[in-house]
Coordinates of C-alpha atoms in Angstrom, one line a residue:
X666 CA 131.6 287.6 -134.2
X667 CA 130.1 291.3 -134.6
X668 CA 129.5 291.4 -130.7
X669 CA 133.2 290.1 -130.3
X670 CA 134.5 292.8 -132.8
X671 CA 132.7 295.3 -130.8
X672 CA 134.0 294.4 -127.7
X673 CA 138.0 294.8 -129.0
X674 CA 137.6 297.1 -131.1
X675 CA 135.3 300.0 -130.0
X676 CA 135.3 302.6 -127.0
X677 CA 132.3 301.4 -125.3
X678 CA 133.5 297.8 -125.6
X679 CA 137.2 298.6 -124.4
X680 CA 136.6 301.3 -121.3
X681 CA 133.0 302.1 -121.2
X682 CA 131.1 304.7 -119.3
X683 CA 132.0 303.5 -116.2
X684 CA 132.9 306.2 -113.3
X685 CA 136.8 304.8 -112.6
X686 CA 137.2 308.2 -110.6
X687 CA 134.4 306.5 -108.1
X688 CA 136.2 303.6 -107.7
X689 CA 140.0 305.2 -107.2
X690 CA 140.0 308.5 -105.8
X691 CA 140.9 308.7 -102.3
X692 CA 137.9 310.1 -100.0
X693 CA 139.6 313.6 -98.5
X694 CA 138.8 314.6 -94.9
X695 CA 135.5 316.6 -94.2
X696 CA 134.2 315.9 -98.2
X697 CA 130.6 314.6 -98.5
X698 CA 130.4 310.7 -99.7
X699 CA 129.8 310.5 -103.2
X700 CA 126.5 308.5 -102.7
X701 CA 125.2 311.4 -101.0
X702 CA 126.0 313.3 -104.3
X703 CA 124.4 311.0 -106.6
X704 CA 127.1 310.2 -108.6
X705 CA 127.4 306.2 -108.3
X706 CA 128.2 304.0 -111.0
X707 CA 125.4 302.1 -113.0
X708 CA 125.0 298.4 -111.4
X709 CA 126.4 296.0 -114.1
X710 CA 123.8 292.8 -113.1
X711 CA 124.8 289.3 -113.9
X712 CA 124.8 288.8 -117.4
X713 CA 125.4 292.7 -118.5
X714 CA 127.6 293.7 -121.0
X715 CA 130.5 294.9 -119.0
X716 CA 133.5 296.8 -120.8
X717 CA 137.0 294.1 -121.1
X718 CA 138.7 297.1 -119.1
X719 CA 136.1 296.9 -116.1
X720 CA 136.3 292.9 -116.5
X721 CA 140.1 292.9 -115.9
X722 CA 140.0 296.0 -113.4
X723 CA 137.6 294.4 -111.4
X724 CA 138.1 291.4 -111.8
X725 CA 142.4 292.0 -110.6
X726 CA 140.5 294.0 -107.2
X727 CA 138.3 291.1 -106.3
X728 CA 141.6 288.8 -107.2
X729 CA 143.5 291.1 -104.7
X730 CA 140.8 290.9 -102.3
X731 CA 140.9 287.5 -101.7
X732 CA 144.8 287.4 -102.1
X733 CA 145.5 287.5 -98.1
X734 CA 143.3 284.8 -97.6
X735 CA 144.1 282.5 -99.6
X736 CA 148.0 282.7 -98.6
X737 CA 147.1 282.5 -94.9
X738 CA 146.4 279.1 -94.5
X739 CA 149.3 277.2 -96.5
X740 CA 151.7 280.1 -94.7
X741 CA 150.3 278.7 -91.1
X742 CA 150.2 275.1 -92.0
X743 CA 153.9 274.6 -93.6
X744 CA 155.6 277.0 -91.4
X745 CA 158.5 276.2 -89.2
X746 CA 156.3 276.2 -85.9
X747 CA 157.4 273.1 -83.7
X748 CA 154.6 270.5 -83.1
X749 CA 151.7 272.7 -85.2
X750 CA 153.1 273.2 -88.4
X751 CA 154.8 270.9 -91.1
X752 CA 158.2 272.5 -91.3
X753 CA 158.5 272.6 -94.9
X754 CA 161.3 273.7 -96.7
X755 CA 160.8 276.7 -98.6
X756 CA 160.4 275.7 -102.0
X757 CA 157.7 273.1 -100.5
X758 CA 155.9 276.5 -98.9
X759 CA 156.1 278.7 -102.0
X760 CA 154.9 275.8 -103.9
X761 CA 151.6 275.1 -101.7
X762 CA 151.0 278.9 -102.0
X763 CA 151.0 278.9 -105.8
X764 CA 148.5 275.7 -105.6
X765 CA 146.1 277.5 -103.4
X766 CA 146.1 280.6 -105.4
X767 CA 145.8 277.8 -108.9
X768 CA 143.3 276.0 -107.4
X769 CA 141.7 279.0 -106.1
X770 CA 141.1 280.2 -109.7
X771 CA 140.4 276.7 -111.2
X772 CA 137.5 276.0 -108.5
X773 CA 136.3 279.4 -108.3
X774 CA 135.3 278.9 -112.1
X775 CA 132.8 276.0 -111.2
X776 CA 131.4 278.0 -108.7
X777 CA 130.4 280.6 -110.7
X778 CA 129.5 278.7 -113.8
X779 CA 126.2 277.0 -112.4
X780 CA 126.7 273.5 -114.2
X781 CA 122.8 271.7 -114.7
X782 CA 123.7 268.1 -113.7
X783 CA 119.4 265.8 -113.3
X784 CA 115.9 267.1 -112.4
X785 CA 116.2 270.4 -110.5
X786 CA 120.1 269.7 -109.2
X787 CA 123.1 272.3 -110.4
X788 CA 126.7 272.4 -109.4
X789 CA 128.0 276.2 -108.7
X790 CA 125.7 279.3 -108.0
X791 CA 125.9 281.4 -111.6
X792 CA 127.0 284.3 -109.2
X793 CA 130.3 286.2 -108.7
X794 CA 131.1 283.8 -106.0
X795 CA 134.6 282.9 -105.6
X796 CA 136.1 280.3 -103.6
X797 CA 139.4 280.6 -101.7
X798 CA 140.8 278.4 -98.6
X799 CA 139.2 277.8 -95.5
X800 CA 140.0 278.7 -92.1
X801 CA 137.8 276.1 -90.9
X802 CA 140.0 273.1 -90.7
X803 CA 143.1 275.0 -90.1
X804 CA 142.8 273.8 -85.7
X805 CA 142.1 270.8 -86.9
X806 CA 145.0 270.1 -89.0
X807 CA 147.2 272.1 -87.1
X808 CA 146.1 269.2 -84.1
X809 CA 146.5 266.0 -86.4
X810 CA 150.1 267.6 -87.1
X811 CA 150.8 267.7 -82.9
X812 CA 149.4 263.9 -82.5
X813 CA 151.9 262.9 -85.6
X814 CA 154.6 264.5 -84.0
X815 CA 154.0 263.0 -80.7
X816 CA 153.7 259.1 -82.0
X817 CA 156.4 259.3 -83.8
X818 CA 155.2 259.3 -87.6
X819 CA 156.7 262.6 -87.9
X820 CA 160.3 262.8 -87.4
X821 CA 162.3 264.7 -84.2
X822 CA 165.9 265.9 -83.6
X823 CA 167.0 266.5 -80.5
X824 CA 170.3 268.5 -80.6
X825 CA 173.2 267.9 -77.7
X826 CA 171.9 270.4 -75.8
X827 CA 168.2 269.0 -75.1
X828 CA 166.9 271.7 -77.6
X829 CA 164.3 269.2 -80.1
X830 CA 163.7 270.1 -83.8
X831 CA 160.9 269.5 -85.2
X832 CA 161.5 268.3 -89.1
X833 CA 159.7 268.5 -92.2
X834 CA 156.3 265.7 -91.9
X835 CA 155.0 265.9 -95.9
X836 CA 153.4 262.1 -94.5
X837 CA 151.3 264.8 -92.3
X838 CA 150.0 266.7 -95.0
X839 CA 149.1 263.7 -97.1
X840 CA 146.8 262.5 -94.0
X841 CA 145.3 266.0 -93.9
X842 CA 144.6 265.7 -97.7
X843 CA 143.4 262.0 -97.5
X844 CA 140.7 262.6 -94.8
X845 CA 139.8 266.0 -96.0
X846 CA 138.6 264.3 -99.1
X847 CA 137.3 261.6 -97.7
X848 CA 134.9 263.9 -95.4
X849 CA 134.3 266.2 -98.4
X850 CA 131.6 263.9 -99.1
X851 CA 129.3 265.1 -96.4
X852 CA 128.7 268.5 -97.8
X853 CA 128.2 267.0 -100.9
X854 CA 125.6 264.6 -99.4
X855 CA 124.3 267.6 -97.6
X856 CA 123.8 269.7 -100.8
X857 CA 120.5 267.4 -101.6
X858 CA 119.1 268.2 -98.4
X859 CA 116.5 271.0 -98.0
X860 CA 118.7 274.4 -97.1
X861 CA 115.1 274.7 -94.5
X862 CA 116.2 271.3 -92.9
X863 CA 120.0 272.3 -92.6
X864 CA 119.0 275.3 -90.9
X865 CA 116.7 273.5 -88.7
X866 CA 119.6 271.0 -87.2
X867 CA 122.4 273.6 -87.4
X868 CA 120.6 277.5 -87.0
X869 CA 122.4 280.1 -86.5
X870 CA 123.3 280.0 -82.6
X871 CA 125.2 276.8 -83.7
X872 CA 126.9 278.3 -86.5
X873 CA 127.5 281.9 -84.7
X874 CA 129.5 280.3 -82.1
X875 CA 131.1 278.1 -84.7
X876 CA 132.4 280.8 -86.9
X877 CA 133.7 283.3 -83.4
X878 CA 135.8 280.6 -82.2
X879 CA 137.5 279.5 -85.1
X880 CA 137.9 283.1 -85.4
X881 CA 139.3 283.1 -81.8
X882 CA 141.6 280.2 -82.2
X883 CA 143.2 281.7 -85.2
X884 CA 144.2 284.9 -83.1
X885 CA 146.7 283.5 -81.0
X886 CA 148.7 281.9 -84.1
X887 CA 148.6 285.2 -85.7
X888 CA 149.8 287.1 -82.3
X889 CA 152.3 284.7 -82.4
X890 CA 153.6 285.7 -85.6
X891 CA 153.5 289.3 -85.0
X892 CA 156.0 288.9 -81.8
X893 CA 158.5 287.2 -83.9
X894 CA 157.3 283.7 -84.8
X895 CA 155.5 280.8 -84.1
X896 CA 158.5 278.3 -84.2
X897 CA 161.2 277.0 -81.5
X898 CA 162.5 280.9 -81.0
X899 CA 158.7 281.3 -79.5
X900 CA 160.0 279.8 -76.2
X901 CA 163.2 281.8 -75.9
X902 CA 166.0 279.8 -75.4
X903 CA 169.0 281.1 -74.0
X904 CA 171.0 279.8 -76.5
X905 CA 171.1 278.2 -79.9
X906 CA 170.3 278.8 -83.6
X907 CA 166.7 280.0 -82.3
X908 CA 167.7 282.0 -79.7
X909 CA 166.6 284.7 -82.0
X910 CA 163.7 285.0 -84.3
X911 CA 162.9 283.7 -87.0
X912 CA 166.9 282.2 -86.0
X913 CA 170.7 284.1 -85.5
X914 CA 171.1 283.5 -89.2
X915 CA 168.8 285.7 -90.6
X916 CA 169.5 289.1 -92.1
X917 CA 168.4 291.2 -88.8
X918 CA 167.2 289.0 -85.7
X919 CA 165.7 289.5 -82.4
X920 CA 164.3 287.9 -79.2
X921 CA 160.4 287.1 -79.4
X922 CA 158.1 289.5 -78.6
X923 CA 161.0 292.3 -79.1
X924 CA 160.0 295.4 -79.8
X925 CA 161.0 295.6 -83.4
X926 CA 158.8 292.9 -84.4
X927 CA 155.8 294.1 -82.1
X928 CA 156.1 297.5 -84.2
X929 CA 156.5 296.2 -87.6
X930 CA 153.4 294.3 -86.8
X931 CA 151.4 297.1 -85.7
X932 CA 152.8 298.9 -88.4
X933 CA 150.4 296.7 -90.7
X934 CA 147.4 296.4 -88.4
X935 CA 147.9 300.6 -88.4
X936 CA 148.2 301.1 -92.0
X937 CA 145.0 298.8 -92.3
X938 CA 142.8 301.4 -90.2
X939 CA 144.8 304.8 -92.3
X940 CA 143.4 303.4 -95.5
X941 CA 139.7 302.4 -94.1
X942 CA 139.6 306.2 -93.0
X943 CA 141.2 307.6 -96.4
X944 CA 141.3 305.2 -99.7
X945 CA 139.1 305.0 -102.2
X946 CA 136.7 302.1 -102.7
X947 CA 139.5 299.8 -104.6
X948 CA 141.8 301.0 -102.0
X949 CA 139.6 299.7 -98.9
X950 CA 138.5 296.7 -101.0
X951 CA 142.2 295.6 -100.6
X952 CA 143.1 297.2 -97.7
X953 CA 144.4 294.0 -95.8
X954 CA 147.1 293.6 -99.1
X955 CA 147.7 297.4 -99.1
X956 CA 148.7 297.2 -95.1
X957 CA 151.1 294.0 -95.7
X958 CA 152.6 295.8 -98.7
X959 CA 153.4 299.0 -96.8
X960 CA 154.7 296.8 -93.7
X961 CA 156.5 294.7 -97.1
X962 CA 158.1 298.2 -98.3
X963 CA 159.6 299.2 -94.5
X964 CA 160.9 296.0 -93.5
X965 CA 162.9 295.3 -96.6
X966 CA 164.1 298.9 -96.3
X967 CA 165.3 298.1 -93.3
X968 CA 167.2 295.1 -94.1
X969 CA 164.7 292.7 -92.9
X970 CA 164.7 290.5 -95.9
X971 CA 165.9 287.0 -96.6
X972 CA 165.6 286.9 -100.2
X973 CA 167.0 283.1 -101.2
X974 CA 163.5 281.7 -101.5
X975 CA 162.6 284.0 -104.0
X976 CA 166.4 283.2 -105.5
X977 CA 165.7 279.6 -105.3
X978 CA 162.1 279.6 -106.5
X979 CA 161.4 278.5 -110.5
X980 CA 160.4 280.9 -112.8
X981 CA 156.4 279.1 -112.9
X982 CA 154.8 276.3 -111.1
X983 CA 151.4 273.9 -111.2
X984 CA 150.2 271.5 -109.0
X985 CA 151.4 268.1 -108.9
X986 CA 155.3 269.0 -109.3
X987 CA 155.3 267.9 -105.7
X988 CA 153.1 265.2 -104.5
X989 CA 152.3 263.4 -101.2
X990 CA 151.3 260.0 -100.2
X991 CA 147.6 260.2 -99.3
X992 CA 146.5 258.3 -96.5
X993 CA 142.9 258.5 -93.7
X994 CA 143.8 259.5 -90.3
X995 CA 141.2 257.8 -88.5
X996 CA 140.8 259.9 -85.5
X997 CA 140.3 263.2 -87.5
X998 CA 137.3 261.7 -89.3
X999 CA 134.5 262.9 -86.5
X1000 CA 136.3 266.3 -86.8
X1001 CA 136.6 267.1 -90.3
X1002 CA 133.2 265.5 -91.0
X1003 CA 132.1 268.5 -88.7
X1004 CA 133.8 271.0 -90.4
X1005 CA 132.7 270.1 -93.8
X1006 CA 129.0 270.5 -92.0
X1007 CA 130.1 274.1 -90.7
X1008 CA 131.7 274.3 -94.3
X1009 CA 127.9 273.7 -95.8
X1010 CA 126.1 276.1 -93.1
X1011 CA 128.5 278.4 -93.9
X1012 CA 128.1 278.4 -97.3
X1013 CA 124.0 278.8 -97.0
X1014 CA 124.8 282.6 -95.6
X1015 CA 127.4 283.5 -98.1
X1016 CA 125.3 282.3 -101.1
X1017 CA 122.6 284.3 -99.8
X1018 CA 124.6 287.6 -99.4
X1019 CA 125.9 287.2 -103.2
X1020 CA 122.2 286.9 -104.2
X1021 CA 120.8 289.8 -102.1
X1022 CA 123.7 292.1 -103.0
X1023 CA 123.5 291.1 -107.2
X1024 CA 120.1 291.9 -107.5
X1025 CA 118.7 288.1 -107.9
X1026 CA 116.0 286.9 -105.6
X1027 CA 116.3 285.5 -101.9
X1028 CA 113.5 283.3 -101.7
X1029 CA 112.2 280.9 -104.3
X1030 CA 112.7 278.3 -106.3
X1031 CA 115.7 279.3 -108.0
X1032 CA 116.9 280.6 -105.0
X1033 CA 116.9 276.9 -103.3
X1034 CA 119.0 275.9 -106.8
X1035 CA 121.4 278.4 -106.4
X1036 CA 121.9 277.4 -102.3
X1037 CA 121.9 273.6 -103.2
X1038 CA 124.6 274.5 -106.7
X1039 CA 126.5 276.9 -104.3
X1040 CA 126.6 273.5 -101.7
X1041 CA 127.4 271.0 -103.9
X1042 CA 130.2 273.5 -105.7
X1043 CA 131.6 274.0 -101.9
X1044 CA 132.2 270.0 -101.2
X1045 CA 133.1 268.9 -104.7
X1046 CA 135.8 271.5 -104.2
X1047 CA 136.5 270.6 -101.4
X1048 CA 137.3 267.0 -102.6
X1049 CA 139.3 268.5 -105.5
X1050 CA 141.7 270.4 -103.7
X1051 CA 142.4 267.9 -101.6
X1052 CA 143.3 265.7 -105.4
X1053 CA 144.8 269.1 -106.3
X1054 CA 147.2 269.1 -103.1
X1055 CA 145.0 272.0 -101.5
X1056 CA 143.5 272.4 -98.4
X1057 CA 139.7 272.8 -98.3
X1058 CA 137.9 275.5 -100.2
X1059 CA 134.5 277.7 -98.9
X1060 CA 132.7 280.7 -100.3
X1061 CA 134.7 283.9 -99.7
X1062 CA 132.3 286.2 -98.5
X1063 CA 134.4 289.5 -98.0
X1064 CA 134.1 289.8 -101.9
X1065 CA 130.6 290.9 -101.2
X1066 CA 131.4 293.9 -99.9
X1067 CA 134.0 294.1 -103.4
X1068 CA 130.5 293.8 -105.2
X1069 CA 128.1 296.0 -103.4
X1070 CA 130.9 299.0 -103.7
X1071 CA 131.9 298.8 -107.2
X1072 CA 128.0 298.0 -108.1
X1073 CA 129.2 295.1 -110.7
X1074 CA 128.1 291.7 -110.1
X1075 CA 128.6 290.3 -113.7
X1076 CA 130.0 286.6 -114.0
X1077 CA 132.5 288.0 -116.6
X1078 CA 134.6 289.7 -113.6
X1079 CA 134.6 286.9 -111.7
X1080 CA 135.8 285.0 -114.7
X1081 CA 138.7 287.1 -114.6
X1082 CA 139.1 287.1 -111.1
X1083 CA 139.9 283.4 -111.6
X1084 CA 142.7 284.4 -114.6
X1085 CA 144.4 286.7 -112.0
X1086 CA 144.5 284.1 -109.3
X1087 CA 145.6 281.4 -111.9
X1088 CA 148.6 283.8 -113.0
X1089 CA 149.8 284.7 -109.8
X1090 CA 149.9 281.2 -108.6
X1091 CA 151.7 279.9 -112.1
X1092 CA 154.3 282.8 -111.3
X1093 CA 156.3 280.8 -108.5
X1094 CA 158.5 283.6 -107.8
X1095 CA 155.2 285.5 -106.7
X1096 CA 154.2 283.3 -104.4
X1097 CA 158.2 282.7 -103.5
X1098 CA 157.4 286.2 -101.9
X1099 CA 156.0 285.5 -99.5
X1100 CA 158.1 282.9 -97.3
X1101 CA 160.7 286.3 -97.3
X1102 CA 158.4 288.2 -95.3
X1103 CA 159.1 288.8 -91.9
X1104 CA 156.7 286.7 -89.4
X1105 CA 156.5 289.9 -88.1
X1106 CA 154.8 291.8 -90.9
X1107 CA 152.5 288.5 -91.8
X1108 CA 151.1 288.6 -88.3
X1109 CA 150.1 291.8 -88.4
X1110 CA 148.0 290.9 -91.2
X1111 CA 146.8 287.7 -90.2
X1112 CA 145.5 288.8 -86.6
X1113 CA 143.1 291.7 -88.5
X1114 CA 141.4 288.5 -90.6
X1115 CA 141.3 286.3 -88.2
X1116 CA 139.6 288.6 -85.9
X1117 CA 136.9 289.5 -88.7
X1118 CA 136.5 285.9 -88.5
X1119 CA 135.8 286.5 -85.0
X1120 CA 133.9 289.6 -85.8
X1121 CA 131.5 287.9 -88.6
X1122 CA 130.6 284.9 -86.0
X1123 CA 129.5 287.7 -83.6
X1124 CA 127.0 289.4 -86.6
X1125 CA 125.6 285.9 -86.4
X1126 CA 124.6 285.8 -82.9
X1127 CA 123.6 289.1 -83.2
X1128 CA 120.4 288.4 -84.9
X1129 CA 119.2 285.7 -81.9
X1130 CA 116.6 287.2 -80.1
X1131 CA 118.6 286.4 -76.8
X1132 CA 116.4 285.0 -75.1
X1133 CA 117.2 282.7 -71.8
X1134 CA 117.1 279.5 -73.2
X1135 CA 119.4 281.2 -75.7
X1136 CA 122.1 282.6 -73.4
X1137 CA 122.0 279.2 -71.8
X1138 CA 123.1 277.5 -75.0
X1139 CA 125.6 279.7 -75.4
X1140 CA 127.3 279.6 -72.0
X1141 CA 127.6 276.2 -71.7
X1142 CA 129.3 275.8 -75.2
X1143 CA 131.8 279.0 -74.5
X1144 CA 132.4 276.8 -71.1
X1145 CA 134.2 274.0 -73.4
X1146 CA 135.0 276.6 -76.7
X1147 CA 136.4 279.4 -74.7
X1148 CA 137.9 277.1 -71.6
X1149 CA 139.5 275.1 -74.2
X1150 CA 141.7 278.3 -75.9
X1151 CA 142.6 279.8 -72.3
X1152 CA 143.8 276.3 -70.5
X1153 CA 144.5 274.2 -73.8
X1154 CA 145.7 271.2 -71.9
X1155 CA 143.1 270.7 -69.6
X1156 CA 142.3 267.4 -71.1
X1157 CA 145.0 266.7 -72.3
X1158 CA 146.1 264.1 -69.4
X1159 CA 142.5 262.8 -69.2
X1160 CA 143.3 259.3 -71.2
X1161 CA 146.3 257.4 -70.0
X1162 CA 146.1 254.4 -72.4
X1163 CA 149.4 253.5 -73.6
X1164 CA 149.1 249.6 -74.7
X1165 CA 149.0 248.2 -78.2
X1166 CA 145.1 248.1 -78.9
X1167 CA 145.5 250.8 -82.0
X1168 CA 141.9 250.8 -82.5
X1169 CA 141.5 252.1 -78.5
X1170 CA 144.4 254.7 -79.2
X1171 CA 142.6 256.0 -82.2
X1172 CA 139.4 256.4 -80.3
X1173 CA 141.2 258.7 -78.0
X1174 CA 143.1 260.2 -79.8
X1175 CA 139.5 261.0 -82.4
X1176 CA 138.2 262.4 -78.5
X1177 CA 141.0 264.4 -78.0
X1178 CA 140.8 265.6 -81.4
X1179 CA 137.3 266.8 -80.7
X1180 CA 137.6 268.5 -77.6
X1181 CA 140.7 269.9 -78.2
X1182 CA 139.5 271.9 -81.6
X1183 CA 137.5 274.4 -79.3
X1184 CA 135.1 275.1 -82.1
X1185 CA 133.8 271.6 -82.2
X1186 CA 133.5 270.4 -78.8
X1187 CA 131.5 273.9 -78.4
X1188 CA 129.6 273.3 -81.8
X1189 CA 129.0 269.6 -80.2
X1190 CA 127.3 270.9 -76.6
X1191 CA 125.4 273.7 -78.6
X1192 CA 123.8 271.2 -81.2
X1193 CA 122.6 269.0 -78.4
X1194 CA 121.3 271.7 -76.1
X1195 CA 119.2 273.0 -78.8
X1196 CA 117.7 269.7 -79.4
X1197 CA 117.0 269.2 -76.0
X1198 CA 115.9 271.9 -74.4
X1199 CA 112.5 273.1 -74.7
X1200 CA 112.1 276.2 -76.3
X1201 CA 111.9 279.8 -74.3
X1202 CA 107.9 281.0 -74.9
X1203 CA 109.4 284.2 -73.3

């Protein structure tokens, strides 16, 4: 009780000694860094005494950190984009964004609480890692969503002039949820396995190239964004209620790839780059949210806003007030299965960086717990999101980088990193938000992360030695990963089946699945050169 009273109720407890002017000034052009100075904050270590005020402060940057993130993928999956997207409604959209940014919160507590379940097993990592959803699967649902459409379990309207709409498929999203916990399982299985064995089947010339061409895939949809839209309007029909994007309805409208859209774009990816150059460390922690929030501020200055989803949206929101049949799409199995292994490999590296960068040792015994804790955390989250109505969670890395430049890696800010998330996803209205901005704006945003994506799967391969067997590895997975993203329907006339043998149709359409998510066919041919053949003595 004393410690408690202290905390409320004194000045170290409230504020601290902390250097707040570190964290928020802006740097000036020509001054010397402040590390070069010598005036750096203390590092607060894991279990610290940290001031409530640094708690909530830091805790509401890292919250903000992984706020673009988290929105990304429930924008890309339930938006109005023809064959690859759901075509929800908009209080269906602003409700999966408040249950990612819940869920986010919810999970990210088991990750960092570092449960002991039997013998040397824990669940979660005891470190400020927080969880937010993945990018992974996002090709591979986005390809489940295409097949739907195609067989018919997802419904079509095909006005009088030709022109076919695609409509809202929540039977789509309930097969994404059903297999995604069903393959959730693997990484759980994984998590008992020795992190040296992992790394032996999956090292990181598997995982590099893994990691750049999800990263790569993920560009074009946010390209597409930033010329307008992803939907019908994409094409450019001469006429019709998409002639226009986002359609001839909206508040100000234009032809894809207009110019307007192309600048309001770049007007994010530019005010991205301005604050790297000038903001303070909080400032380039959330630089991604600071660039959508200034191309947020122009556009609806400029009359760009539709503002009846945030009209329409409830005051507050929780998961479960919409719910969807779950089901197993057979053919995505292989795939997701695959993902959930990346998922795990992935999750080994960004465990790894928390550790090194909060002070706690990187080899060890209790460094193997807190890989196989971090695992285990990863797929059990995995499999309740999917319960949840949430696409699959992983480790957020960037918030590394939030811990190495405010020097605080106590579990009590990322405790309060989860109440952030958890309030802004209860506030619908919040989360209504963002379905009113401009395609435009989002894809300015969204083609910066997905290209660090890109750019983190490169840092990977950069620590190969490059040797020849290695460059051969590599160029015959890049023949199916990269071949795949510049002619994406090479295979697509490669099975011509049409009869009633559904298990033969769900074979091929589990193939195509495969080689049509680049990043696994390319994962596929890299894991089985490796194995076979024989190693470079050069």
């Amino acid at each position: 009780m004393d410690s408690l009273r202290r905390k409320w109720t004194t000045r170290d407890g409230l504020i601290g000694k902390y250097d707040y002017a570190f964290l928020c000034l802006p740097r000036l052009p020509f001054s010397a860094p402040r590390k070069r100075r010598g005036d750096v904050p203390k590092f607060y270590g894991l279990h610290d005494e940290v001031p409530v005020t640094i708690a909530l402060l830091l805790g509401f940057q890292h919250a903000l950190a992984m706020l673009a993130g988290i929105v990304t993928v429930p924008l890309i999956l339930t938006a109005p984009a023809g064959s690859t997207g759901l075509n929800f409604p908009d209080d269906l959209r602003q409700h999966q964004i408040s249950v990612a940014l819940i869920v986010s919160g919810l999970l990210s507590a088991i990750q960092i609480t570092r449960i002991k379940l039997f013998g040397k097993y824990y669940m979660g990592t005891g470190l400020l890692s927080v969880v937010g959803t993945s990018f992974v699967t996002v090709s591979i649902a986005q390809n489940i969503i295409s097949q739907l459409y195609a067989n018919g379990t997802c419904p079509t309207s095909t006005a009088a002039d030709g022109t076919v709409s695609y409509l809202s498929c929540p039977d789509a999203y309930g097969a994404i949820l059903g297999t995604s916990a069903l393959c959730s399982l693997v990484e759980i299985a994984l998590s008992f396995l020795p992190p040296k064995a992992l790394k032996k089947l999956f090292p990181p010339i598997v995982t590099g190239l893994a990691i750049l061409l999800i990263g790569v895939d993920l560009i074009g949809s946010g390209f597409k964004g930033w010329a307008g839209g992803s939907g019908v309007c994409a094409n450019r029909p001469a006429t019709g209620f998409y002639a226009d994007c986002p359609n001839i309805g909206a508040p100000r409208h234009y032809p894809w790839g207009d110019a307007h859209w192309i600048g309001l774009g770049f007007l994010v990816f530019s005010a991205i780059y301005v604050i790297e150059v000038f903001g303070s460390p909080f400032m380039r922690n959330i630089q991604v949210v600071l660039g959508l929030l200034v191309g947020c501020v122009v556009s609806a200055a400029l009359g760009y806003w539709d503002k009846s989803s945030i009209d329409a949206a409830p005051v507050v929101d929780f998961p479960w007030t919409h719910t969807y049949k779950l089901s197993v799409y057979a053919p995505a199995i292989v795939p997701f299965c695959f993902a959930y292994v990346v998922l795990a490999i992935e999750s080994i590296g960004d465990v790894t960086a928390s550790c090194d960068v909060s002070g706690v040792p990187v080899e060890g015994e209790e460094f193997d717990s807190r890989i196989q804790g971090g695992m285990l955390a990863d797929g059990f989250n995995g499999l309740m999101s999917a319960l949840m109505t949430g696409t699959p969670m992983s480790v957020f890395a960037q918030n590394n980088g939030v811990i190495a430049l405010t020097r605080c890696a106590n579990t009590t800010v990322g405790y309060a990193c989860c109440f952030w998330l958890i309030v802004m996803g209860v506030f619908a209205k919040f989360a209504a938000v963002f379905i009113a901005i401009p395609d435009a704006v989002l894809g300015g945003m969204t083609t910066f992360l997905f290209a660090s994506v890109a750019t983190s799967g490169i840092r990977v391969l950069a620590f190969l030695k490059w040797t020849r067997r290695d460059r051969i590895i590599i160029a015959g997975a890049l023949c199916f990963g990269v071949g795949n993203y510049v002619v994406p329907n090479w295979f697509s006339y490669f099975f011509t089946y049409s009869g009633d043998n559904a298990a033969l149709r769900g074979l091929m359409d589990s193939v195509v699945l495969i080689v049509g998510s680049g990043y696994v066919a390319a994962s596929i041919i890299a894991i089985v050169l490796n194995l076979v053949l024989p190693s470079d003595k050069d």
